[in-house]
XYZ file of N, CA and C in Angstrom:
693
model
N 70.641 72.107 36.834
C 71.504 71.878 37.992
C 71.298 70.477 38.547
N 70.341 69.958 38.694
C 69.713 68.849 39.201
C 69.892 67.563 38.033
N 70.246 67.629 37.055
C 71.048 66.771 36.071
C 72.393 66.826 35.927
N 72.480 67.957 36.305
C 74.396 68.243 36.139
C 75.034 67.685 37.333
N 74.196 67.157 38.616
C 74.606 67.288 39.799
C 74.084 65.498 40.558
N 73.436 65.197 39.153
C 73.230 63.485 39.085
C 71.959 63.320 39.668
N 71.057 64.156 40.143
C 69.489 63.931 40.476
C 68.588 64.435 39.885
N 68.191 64.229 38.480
C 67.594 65.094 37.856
C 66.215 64.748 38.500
N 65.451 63.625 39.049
C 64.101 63.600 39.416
C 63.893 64.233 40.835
N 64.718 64.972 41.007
C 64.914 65.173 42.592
C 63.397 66.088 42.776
N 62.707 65.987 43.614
C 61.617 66.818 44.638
C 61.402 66.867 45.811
N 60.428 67.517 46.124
C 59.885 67.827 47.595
C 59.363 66.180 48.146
N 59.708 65.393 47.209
C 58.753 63.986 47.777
C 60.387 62.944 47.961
N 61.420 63.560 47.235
C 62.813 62.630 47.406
C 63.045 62.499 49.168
N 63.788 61.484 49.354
C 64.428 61.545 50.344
C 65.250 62.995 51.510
N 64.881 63.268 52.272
C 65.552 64.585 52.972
C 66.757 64.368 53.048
N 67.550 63.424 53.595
C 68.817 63.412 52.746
C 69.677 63.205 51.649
N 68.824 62.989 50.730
C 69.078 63.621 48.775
C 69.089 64.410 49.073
N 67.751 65.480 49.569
C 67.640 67.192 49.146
C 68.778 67.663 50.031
N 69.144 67.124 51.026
C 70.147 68.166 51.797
C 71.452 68.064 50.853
N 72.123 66.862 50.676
C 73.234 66.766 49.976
C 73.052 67.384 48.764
N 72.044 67.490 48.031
C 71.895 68.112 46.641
C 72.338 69.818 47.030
N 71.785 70.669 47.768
C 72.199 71.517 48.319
C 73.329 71.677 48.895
N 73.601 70.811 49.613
C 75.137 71.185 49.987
C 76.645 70.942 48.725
N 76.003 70.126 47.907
C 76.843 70.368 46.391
C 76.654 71.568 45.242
N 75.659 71.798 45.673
C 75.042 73.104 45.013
C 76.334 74.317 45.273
N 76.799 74.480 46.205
C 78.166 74.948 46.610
C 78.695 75.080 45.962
N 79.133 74.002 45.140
C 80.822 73.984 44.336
C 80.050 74.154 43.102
N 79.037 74.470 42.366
C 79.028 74.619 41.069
C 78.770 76.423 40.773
N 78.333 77.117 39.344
C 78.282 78.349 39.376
C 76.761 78.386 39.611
N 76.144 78.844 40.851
C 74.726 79.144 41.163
C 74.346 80.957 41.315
N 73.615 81.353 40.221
C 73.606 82.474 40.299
C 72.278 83.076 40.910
N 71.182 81.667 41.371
C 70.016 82.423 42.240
C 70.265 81.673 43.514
N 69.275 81.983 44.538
C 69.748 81.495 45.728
C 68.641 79.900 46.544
N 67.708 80.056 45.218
C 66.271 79.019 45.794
C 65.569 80.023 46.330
N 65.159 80.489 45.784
C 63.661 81.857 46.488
C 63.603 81.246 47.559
N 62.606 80.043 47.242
C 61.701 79.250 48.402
C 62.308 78.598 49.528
N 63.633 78.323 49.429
C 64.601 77.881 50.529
C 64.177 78.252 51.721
N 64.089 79.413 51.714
C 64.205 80.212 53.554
C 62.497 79.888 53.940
N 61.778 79.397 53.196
C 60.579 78.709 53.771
C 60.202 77.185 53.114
N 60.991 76.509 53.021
C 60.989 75.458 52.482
C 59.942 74.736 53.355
N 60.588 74.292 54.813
C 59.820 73.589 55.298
C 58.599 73.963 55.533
N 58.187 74.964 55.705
C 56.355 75.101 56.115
C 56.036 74.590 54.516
N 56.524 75.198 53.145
C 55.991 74.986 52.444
C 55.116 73.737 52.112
N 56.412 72.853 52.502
C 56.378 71.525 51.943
C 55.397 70.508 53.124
N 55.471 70.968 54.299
C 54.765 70.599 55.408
C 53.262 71.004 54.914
N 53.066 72.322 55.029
C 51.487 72.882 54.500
C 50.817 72.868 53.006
N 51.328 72.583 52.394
C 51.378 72.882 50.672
C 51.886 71.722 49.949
N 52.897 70.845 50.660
C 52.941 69.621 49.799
C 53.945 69.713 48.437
N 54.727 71.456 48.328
C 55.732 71.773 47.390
C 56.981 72.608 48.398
N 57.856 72.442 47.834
C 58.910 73.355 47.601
C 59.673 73.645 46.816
N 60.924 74.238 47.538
C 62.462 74.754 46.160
C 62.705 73.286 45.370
N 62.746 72.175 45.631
C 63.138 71.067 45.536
C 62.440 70.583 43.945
N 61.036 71.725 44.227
C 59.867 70.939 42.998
C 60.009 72.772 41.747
N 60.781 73.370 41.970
C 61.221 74.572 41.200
C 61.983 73.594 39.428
N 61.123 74.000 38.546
C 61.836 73.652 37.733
C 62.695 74.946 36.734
N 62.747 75.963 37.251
C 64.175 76.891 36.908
C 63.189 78.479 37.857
N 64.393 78.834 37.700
C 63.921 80.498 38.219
C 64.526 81.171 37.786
N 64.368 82.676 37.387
C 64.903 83.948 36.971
C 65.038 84.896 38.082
N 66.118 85.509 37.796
C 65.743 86.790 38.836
C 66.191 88.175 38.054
N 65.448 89.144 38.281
C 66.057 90.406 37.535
C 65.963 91.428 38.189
N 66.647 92.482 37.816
C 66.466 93.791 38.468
C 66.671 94.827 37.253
N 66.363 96.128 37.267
C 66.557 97.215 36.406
C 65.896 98.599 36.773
N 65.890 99.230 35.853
C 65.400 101.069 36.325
C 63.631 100.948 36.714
N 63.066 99.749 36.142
C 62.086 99.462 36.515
C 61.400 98.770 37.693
N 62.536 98.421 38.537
C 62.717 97.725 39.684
C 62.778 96.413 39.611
N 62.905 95.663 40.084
C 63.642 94.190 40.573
C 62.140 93.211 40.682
N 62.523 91.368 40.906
C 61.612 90.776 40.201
C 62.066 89.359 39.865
N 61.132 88.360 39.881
C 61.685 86.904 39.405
C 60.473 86.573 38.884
N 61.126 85.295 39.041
C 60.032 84.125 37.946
C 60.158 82.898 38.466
N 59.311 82.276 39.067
C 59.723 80.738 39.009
C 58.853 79.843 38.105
N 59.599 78.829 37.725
C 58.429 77.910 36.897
C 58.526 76.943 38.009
N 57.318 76.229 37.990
C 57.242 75.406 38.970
C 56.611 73.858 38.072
N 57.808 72.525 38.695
C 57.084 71.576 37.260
C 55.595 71.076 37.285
N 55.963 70.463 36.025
C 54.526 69.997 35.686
C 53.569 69.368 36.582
N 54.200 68.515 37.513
C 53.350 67.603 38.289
C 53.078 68.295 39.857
N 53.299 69.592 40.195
C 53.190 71.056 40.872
C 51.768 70.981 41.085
N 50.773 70.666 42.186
C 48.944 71.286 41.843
C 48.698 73.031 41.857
N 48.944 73.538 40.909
C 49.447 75.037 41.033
C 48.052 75.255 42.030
N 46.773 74.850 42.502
C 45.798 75.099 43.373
C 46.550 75.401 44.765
N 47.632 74.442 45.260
C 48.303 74.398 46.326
C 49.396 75.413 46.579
N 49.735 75.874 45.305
C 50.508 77.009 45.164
C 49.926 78.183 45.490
N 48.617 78.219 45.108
C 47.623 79.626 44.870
C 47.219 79.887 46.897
N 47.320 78.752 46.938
C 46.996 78.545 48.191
C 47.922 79.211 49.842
N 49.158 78.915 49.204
C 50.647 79.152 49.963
C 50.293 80.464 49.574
N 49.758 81.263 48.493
C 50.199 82.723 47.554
C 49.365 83.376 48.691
N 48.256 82.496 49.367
C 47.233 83.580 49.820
C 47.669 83.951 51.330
N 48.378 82.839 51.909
C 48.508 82.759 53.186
C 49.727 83.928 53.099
N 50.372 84.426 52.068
C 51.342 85.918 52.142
C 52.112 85.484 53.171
N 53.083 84.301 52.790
C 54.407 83.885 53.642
C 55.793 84.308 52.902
N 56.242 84.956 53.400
C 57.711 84.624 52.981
C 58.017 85.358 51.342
N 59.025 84.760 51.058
C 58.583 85.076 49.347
C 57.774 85.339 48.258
N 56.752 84.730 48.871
C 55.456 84.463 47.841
C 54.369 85.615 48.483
N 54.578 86.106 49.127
C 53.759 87.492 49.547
C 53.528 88.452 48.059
N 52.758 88.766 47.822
C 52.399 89.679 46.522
C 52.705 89.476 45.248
N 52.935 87.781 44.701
C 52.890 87.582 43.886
C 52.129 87.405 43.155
N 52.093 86.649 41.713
C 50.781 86.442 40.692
C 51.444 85.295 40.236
N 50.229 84.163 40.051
C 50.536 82.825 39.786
C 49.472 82.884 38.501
N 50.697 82.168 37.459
C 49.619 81.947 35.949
C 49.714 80.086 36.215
N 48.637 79.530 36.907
C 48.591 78.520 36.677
C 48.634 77.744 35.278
N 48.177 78.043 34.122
C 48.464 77.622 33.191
C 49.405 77.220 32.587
N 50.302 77.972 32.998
C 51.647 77.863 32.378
C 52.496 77.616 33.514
N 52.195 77.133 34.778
C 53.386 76.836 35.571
C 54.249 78.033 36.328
N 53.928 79.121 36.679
C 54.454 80.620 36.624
C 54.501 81.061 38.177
N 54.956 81.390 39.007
C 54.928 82.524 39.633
C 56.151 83.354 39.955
N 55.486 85.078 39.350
C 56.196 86.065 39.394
C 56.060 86.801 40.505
N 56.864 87.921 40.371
C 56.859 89.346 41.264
C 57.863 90.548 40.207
N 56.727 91.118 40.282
C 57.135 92.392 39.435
C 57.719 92.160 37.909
N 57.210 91.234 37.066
C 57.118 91.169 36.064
C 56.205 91.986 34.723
N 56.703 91.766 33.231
C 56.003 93.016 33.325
C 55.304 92.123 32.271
N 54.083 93.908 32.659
C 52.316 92.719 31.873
C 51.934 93.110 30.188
N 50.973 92.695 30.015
C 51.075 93.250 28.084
C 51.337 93.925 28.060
N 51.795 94.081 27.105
C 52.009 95.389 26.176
C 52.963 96.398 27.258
N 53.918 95.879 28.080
C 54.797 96.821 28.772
C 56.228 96.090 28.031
N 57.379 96.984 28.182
C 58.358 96.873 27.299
C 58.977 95.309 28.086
N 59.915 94.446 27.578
C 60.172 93.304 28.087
C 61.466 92.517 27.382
N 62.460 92.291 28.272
C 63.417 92.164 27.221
C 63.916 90.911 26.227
N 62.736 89.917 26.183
C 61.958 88.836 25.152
C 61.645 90.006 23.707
N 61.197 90.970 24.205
C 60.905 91.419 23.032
C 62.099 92.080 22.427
N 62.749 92.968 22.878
C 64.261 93.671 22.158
C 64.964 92.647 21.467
N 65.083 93.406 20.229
C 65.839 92.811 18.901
C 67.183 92.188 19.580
N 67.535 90.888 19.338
C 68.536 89.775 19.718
C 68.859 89.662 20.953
N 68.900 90.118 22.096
C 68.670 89.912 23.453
C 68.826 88.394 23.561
N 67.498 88.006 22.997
C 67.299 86.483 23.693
C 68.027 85.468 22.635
N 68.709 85.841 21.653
C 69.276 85.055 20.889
C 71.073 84.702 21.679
N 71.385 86.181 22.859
C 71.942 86.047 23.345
C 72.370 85.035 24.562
N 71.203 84.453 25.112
C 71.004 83.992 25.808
C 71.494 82.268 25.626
N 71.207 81.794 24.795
C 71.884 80.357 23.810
C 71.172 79.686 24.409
N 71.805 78.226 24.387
C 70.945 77.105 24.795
C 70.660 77.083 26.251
N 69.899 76.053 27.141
C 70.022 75.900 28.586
C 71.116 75.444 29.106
N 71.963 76.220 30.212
C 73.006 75.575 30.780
C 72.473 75.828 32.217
N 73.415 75.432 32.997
C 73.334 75.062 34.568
C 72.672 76.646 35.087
N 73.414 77.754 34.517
C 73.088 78.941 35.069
C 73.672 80.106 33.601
N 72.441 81.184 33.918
C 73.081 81.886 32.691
C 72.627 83.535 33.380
N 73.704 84.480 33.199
C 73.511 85.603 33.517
C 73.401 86.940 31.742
N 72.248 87.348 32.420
C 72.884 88.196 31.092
C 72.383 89.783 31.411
N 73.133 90.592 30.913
C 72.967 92.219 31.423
C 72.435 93.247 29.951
N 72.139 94.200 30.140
C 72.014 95.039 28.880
C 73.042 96.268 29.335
N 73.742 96.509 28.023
C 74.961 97.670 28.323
C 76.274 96.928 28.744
N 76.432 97.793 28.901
C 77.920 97.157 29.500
C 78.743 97.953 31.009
N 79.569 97.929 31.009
C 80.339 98.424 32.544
C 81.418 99.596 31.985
N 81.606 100.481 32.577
C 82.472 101.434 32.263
C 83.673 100.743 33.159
N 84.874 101.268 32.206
C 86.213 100.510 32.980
C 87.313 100.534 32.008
N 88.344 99.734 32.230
C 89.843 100.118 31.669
C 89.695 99.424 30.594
N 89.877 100.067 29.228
C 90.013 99.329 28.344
C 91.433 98.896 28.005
N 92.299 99.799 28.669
C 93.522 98.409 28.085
C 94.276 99.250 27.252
N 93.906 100.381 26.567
C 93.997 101.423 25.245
C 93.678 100.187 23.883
N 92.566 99.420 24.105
C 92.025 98.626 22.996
C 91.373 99.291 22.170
N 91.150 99.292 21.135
C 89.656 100.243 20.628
C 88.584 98.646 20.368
N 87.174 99.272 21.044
C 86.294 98.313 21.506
C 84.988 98.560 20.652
N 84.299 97.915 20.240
C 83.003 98.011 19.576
C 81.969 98.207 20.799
N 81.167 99.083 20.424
C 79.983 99.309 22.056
C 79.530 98.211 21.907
N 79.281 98.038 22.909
C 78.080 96.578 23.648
C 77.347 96.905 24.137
N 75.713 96.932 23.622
C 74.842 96.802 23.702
C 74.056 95.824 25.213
N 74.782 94.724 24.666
C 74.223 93.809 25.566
C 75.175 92.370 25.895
N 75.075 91.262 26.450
C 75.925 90.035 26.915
C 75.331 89.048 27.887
N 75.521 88.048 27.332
C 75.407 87.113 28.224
C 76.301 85.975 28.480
N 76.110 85.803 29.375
C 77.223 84.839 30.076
C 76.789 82.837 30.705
N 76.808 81.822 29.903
C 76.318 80.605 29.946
C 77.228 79.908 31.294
N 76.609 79.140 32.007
C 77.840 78.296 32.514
C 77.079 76.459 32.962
N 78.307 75.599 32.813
C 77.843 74.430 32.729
C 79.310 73.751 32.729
N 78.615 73.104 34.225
C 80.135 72.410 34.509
C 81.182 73.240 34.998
N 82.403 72.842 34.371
C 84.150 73.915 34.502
C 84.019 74.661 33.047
N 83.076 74.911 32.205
C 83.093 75.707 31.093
C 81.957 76.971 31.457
N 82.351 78.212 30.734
C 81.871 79.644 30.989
C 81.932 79.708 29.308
N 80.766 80.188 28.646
C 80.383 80.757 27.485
C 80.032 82.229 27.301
N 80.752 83.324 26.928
C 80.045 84.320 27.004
C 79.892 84.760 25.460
N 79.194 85.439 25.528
C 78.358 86.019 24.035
C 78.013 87.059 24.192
N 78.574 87.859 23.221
C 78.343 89.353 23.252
C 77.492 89.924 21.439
N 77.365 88.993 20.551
C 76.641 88.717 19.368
C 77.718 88.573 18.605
N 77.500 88.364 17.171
C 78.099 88.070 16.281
C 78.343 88.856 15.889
N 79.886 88.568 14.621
C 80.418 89.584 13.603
C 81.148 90.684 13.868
N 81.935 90.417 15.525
C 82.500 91.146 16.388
C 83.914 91.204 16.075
N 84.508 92.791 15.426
C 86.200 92.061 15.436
C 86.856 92.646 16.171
N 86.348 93.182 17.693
C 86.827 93.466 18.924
C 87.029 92.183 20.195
N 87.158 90.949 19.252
C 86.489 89.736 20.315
C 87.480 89.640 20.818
N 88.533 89.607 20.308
C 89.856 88.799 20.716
C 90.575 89.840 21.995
N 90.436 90.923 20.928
C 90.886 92.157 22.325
C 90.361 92.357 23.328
N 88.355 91.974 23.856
C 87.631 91.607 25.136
C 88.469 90.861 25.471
N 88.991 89.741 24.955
C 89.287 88.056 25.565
C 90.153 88.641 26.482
N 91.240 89.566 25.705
C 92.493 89.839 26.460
C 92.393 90.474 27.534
N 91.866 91.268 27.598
C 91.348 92.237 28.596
C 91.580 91.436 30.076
N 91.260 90.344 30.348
C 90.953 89.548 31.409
C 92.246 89.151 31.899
N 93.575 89.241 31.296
C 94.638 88.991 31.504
C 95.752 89.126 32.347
N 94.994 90.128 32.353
C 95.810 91.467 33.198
C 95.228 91.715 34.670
N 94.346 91.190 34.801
C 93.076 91.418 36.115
C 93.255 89.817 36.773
N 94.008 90.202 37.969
C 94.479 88.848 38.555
C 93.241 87.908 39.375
N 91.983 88.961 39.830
C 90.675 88.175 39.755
C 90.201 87.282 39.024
N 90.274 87.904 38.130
C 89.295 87.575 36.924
C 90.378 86.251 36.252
N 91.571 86.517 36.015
C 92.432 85.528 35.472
C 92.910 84.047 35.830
N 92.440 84.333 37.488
C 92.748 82.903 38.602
C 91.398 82.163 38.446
N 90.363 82.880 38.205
C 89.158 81.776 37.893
C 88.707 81.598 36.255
N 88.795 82.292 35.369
C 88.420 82.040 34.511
C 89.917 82.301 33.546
N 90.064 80.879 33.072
C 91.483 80.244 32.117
C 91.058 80.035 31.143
N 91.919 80.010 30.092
C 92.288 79.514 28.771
C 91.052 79.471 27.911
N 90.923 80.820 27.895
C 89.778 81.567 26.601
C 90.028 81.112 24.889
N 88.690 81.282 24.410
C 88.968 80.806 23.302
C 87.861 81.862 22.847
N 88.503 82.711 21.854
C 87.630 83.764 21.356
C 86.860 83.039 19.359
N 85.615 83.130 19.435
C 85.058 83.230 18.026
C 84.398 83.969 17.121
N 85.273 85.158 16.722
C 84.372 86.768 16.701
C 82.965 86.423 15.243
N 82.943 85.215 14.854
C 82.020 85.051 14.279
C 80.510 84.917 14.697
N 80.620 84.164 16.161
C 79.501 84.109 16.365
C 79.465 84.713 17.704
N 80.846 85.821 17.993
C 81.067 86.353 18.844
C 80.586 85.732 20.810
N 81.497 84.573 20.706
C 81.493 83.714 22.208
C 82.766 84.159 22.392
N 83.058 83.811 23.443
C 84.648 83.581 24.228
C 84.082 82.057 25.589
N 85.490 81.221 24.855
C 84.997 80.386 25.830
C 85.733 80.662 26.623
N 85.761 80.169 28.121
C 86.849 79.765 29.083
C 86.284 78.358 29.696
N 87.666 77.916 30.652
C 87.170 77.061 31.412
C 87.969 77.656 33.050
N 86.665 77.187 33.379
C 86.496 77.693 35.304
C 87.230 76.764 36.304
N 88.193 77.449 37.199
C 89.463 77.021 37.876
C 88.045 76.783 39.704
N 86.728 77.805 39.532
C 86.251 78.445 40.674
C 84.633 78.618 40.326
N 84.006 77.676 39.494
C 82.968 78.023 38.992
C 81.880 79.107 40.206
N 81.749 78.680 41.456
C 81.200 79.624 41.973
C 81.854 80.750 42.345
N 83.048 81.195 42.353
C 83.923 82.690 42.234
C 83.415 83.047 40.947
N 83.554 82.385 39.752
C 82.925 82.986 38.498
C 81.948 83.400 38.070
N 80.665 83.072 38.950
C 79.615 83.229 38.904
C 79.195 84.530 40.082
N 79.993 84.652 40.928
C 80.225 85.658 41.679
C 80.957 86.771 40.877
N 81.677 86.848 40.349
C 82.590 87.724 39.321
C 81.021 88.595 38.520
N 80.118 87.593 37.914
C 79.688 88.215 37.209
C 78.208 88.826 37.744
N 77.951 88.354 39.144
C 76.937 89.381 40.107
C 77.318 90.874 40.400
N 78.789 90.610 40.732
C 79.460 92.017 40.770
C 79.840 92.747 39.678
N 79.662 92.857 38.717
C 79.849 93.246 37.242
C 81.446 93.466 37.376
N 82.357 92.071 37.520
C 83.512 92.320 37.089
C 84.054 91.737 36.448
N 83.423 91.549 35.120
C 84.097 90.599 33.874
C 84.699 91.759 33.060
N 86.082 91.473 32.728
C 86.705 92.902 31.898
C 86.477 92.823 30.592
N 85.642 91.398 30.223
C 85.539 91.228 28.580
C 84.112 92.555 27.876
N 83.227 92.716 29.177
C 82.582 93.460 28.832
C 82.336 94.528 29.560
N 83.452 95.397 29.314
C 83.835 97.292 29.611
C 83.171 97.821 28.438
N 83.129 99.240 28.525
C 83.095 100.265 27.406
C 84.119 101.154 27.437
N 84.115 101.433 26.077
C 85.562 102.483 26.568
C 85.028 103.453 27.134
N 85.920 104.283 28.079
C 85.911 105.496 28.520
C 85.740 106.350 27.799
């Protein structure tokens, strides 16, 4: 986001009016977390010497196992100062676990040898390269198919970067074209996300985004029609 948005060195040490304007452009692109650390930014950065600003990506998840993130925090981060904020149990960072080694702090992540969806067969192949923001679900949504006949979906993910939306549902799909269509008909879904381009080979559908943050909203609310199941 912070390269896409022309400040890639941006931190807790930039100028306060960089970080505000960086945020207030943060607006118009597709942002699908919210900055954990935002709503305590300033003590952070006042007492601790970090904030959202020094986040170099975050996850957030939820499931039957309950809900949960990740932040990596960059390299030049004294994760000591982090461990430090962890103890004082402010805000977000109340009951987390920090793997200093690796730059890490979670909540409700899961530990060896518990199931994880890095490990499930192609999941993360779903996921593709790094873009600005990427959502991805397991299963799919019950809903109108259209009277298409649909291949089950397993799983999907959804890339975004810039006015382009990548979604991927895996390869070797010859239900792709009929997902694509699906969206056609759904005057939501059709005013923000235009002129699809289906590739049932390596099973993507591109579009490009009229509303990148409506689109990215579309897919918090599980209302992308490319990935229904049939009834």
């Amino acid at each position: 986001m912070k390269a896409e948005l022309g400040v890639p060195d941006l931190s807790s040490a930039s100028p306060p009016g960089d970080i505000a304007t960086f945020w207030r452009r943060t607006s118009q692109v597709a942002v699908l977390t919210p900055g954990l650390l935002r709503p305590v930014d300033d003590r952070l950065e006042t007492g601790y010497g970090f904030g959202q600003a020094d986040v170099a990506w975050e996850a957030v998840f939820a499931g039957p196992s309950g809900d949960g993130w990740v932040l990596r925090m960059k390299g030049n981060v004294p994760m000591a100062a982090v461990r430090r904020a962890v103890r004082a149990r402010g805000g977000p960072l109340a009951g987390v676990e920090v793997d200093a080694a690796h730059h890490l702090v979670t909540r409700g992540a899961a530990g060896p040898g518990e199931p994880n969806w890095a490990a499930r067969p192609g999941l993360a192949d779903l996921v593709g390269t790094l873009g600005l923001s990427t959502y991805a679900e397991r299963g799919c949504r019950r809903g109108d198919s259209g009277g298409q006949r649909l291949q089950p979906l397993t799983a999907y993910a959804v890339e975004y970067a810039g006015t382009l939306a990548t979604a991927r549902l895996g390869p070797d799909r010859d239900d792709l074209f009929a997902r694509m269509r699906l969206g056609r008909s759904q005057r939501e879904f059709s005013q923000v996300y235009t002129r699809g381009a289906a590739d049932p080979s390596t099973g993507r559908i591109g579009y490009e985004m009229t509303d990148p943050p409506a689109a990215a909203r579309l897919a918090l609310h599980h209302r992308l029609p490319f990935a229904v199941c049939e009834e």
